[in-house]
Short mmCIF file of C-alpha atoms in Angstrom, two decimals:
data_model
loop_
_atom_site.label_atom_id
_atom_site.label_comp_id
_atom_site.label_asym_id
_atom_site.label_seq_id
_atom_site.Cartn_x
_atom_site.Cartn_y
_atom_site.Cartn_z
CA UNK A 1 6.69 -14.06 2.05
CA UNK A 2 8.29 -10.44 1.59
CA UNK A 3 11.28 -9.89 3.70
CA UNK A 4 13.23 -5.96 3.45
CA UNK A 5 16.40 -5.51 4.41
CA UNK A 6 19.31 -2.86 3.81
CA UNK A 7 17.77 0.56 6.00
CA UNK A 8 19.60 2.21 8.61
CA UNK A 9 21.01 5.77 9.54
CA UNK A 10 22.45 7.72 6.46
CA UNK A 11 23.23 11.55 6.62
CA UNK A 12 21.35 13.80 3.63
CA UNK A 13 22.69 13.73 0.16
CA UNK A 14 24.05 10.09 0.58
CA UNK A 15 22.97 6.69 -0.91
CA UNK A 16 20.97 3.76 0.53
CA UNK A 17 19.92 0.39 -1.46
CA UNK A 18 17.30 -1.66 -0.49
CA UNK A 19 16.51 -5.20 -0.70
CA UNK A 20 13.39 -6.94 -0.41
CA UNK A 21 13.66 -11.27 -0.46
CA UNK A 22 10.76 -12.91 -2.13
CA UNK A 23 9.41 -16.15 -1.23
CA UNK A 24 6.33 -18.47 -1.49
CA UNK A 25 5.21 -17.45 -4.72
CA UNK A 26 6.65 -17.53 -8.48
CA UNK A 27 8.04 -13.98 -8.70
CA UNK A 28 8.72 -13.86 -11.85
CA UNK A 29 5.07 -13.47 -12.47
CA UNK A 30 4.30 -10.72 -10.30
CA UNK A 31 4.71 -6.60 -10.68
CA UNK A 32 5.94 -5.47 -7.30
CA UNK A 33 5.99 -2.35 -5.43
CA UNK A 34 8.05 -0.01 -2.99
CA UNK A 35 5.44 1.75 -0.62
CA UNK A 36 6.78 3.88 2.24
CA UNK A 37 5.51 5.33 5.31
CA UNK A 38 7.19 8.36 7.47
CA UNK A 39 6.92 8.26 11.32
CA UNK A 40 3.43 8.50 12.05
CA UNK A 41 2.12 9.17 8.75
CA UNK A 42 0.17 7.58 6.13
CA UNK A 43 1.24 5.45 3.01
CA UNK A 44 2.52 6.60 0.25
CA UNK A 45 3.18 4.81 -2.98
CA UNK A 46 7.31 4.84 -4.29
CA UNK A 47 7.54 2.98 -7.05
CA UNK A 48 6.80 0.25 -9.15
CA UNK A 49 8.07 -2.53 -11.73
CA UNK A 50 6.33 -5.37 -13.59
CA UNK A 51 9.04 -6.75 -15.58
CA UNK A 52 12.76 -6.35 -15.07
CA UNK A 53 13.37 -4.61 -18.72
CA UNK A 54 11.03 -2.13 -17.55
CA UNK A 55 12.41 1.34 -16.44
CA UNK A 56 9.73 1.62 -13.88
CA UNK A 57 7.45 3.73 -12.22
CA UNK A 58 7.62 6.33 -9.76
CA UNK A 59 6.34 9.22 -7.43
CA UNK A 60 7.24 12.88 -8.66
CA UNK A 61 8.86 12.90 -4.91
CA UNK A 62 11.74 10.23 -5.74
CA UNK A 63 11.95 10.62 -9.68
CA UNK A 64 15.15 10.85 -10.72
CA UNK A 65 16.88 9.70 -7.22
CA UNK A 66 15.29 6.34 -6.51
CA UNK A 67 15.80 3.24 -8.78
CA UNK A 68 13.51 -0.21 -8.79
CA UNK A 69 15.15 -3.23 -10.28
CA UNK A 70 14.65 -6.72 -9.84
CA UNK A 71 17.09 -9.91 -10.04
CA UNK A 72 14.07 -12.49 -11.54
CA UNK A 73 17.01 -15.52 -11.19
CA UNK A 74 17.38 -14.48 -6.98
CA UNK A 75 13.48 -13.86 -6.26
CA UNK A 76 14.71 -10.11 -5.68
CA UNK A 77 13.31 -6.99 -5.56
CA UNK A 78 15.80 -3.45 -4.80
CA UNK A 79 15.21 0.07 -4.32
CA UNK A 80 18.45 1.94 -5.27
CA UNK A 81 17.68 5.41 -3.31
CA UNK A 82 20.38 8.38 -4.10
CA UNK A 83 20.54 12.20 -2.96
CA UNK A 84 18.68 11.32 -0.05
CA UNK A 85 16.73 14.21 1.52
CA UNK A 86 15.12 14.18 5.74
CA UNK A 87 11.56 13.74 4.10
CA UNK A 88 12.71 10.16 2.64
CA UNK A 89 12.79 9.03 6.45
CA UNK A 90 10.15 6.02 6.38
CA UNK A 91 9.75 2.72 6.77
CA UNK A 92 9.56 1.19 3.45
CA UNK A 93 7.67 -1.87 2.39
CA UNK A 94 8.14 -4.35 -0.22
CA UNK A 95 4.12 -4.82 -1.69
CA UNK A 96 3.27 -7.82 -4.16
CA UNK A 97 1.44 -6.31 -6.91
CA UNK A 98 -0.35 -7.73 -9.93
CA UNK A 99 -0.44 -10.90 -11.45
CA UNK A 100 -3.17 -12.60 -14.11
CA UNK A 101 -5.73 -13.41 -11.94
CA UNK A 102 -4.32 -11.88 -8.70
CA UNK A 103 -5.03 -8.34 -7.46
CA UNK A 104 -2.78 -6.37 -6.54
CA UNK A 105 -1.26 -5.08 -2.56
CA UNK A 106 -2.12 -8.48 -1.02
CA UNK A 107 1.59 -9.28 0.28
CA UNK A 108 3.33 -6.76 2.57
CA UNK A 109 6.67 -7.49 3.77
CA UNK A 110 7.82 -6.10 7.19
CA UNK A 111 9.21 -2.54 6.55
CA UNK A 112 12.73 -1.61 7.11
CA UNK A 113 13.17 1.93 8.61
CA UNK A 114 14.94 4.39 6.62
CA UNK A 115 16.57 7.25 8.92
CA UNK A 116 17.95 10.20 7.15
CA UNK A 117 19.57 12.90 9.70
CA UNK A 118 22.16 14.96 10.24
CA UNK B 1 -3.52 12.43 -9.78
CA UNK B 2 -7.01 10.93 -8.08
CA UNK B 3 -6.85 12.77 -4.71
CA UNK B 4 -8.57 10.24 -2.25
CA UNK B 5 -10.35 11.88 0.86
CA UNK B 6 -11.22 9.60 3.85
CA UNK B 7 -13.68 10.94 6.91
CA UNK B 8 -14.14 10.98 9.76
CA UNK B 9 -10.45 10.67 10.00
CA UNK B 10 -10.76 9.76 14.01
CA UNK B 11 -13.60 7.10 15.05
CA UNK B 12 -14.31 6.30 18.02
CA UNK B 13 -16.55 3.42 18.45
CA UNK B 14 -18.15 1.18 20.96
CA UNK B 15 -17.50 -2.39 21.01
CA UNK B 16 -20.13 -4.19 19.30
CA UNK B 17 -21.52 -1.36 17.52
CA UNK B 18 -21.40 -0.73 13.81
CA UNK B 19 -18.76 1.86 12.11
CA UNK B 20 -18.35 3.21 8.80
CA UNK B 21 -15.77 4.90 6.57
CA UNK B 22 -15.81 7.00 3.67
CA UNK B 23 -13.71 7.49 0.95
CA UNK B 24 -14.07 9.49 -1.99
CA UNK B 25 -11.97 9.98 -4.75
CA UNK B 26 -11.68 13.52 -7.18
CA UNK B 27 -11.72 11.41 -10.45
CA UNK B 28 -14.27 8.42 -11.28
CA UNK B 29 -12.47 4.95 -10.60
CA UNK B 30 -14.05 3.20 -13.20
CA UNK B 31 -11.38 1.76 -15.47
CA UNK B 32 -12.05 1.04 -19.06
CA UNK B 33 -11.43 -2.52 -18.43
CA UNK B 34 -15.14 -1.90 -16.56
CA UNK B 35 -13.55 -2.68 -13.08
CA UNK B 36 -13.08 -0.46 -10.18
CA UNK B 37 -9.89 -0.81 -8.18
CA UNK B 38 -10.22 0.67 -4.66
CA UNK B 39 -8.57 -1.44 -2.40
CA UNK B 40 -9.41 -1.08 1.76
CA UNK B 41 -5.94 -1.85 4.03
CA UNK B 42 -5.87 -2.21 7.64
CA UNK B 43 -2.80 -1.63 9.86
CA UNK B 44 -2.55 -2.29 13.62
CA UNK B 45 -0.04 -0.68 15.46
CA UNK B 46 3.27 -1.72 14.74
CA UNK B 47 2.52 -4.02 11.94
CA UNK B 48 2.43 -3.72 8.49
CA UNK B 49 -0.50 -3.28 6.30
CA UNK B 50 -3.27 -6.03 5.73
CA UNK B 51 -5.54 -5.48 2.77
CA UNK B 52 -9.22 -6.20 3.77
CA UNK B 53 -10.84 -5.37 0.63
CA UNK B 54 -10.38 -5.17 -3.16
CA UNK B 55 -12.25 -4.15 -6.74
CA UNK B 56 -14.78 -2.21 -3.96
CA UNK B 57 -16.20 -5.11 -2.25
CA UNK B 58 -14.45 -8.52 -2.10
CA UNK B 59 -13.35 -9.49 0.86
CA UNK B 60 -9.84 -11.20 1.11
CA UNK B 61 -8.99 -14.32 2.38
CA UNK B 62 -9.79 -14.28 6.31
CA UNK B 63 -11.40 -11.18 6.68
CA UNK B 64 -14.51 -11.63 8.67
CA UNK B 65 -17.63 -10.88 7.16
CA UNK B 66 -18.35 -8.28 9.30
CA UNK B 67 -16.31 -6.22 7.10
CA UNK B 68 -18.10 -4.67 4.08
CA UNK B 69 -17.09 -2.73 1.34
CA UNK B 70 -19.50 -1.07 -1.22
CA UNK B 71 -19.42 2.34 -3.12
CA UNK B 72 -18.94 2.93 -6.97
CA UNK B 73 -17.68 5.89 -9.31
CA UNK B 74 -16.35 8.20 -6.85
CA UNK B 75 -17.68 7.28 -3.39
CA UNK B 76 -17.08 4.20 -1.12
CA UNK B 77 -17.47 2.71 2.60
CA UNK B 78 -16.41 0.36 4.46
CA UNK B 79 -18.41 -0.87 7.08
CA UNK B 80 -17.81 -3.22 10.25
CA UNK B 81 -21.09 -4.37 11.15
CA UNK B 82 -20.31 -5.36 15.13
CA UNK B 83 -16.91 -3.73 16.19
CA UNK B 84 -14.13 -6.11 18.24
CA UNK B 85 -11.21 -5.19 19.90
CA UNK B 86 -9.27 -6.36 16.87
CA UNK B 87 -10.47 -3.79 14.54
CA UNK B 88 -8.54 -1.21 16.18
CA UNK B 89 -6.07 0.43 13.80
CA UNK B 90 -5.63 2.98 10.87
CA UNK B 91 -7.93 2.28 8.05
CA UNK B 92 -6.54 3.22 4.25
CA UNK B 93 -8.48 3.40 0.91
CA UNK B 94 -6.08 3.27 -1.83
CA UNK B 95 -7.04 3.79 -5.68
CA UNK B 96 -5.26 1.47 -8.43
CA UNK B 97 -7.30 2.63 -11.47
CA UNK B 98 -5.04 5.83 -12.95
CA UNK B 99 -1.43 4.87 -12.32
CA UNK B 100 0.73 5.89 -11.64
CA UNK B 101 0.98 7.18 -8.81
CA UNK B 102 -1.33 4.96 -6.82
CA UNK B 103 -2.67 7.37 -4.21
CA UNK B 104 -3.81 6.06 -1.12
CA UNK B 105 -6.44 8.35 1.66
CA UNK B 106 -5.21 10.29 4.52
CA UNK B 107 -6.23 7.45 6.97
CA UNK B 108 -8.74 6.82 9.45
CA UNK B 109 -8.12 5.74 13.26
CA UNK B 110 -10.42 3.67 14.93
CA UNK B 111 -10.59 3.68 18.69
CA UNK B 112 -12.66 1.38 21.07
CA UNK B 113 -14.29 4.63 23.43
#
């Protein structure tokens, strides 16, 4: 059980953090994923982390503004997003990724919508 | 990147009549690990993603069997043998094999005519 929290309305430029609540499974174990969509658009991949030393992956569109980190002790997964621009208006969904034995993008949580207008 | 091109990108389909859904990627998805990761995701309207398909052609958990998914290298389809109301969405192939980014295809909606 993924459940996102934190989007709303923010103006360009500002910053945004979400939060995505893990349940159900040990998450520990698991890489996990930010994957957004825009308002009648497709999906497109954000970012990624397996282990919470790592520094993370992400798309050439959010490197350098976005952030993934994860609290392992509070089942936990954030997306720190900074300068935001109009184009990061999306929902954005927290996606279980790998574990052994597991493929990856089984677990979607719900989205949380992501405005960012003037 | 793998570039991942999905057609038709509308289908419109008759209820109880097969349908099928190509994706093709612009770099082989073999990994070296000797798998292929192309996943299949389908999303009704208003609801999040549900991943039908993974590594090509299992089926997850629940997923009727009147879903299919075959294909290898850079071509694959997914197939719905006898269409139901409930298949109506947007269908997504999405490649996991060079990462990142994991690219996902344009989409394809499915329409009862």
């Amino acid at each position: 059980h993924l459940v996102e929290s934190g989007g709303g309305v923010v103006q360009p430029g500002t910053s945004l953090r979400l939060s995505c609540a893990a349940s159900g499974f040990t998450f520990r174990s698991y890489g996990m994923h930010w994957i957004r969509q825009a308002p009648g658009k497709g999906l497109e991949w954000v970012a990624y982390m397996w282990k919470a030393e790592d520094n993370g992956h992400y798309a050439d569109s959010v490197k350098g503004r976005f952030t993934i980190s994860r609290d392992n002790s509070k089942n936990t997964l954030f997306l720190q997003m900074n300068s935001l621009k109009v184009e990061d208006t999306a929902v954005y969904y927290c996606v279980r990724g790998s574990s052994a034995g597991s493929a990856p993008f089984d677990y979607w949580g719900q989205g949380t919508l992501v405005t960012v207008s003037s | 990147d793998v570039v991942m091109t999905q057609s038709p990108l509308s289908l419109p389909v008759t209820l109880g009549q097969a349908a099928s859904i190509s994706c093709k990627s612009s770099q082989s998805l073999v990994h070296i690990d000797g798998n292929t990761y192309l996943n299949w995701f389908h999303q009704r309207p208003g609801q999040s993603p549900r991943r039908l398909i993974y590594k090509v052609s299992n089926r997850d958990s629940g997923v009727p069997d009147r879903f299919s998914g075959s294909g290898s290298g850079t071509d694959f389809t997914l197939k719905i043998s006898r269409v139901e109301a409930e298949d109506v969405g947007v269908y997504y192939c999405m490649q996991g094999t060079q990462w990142p980014p994991w690219t996902f295809g344009q989409g394809t909606k499915v329409e009862i005519k």
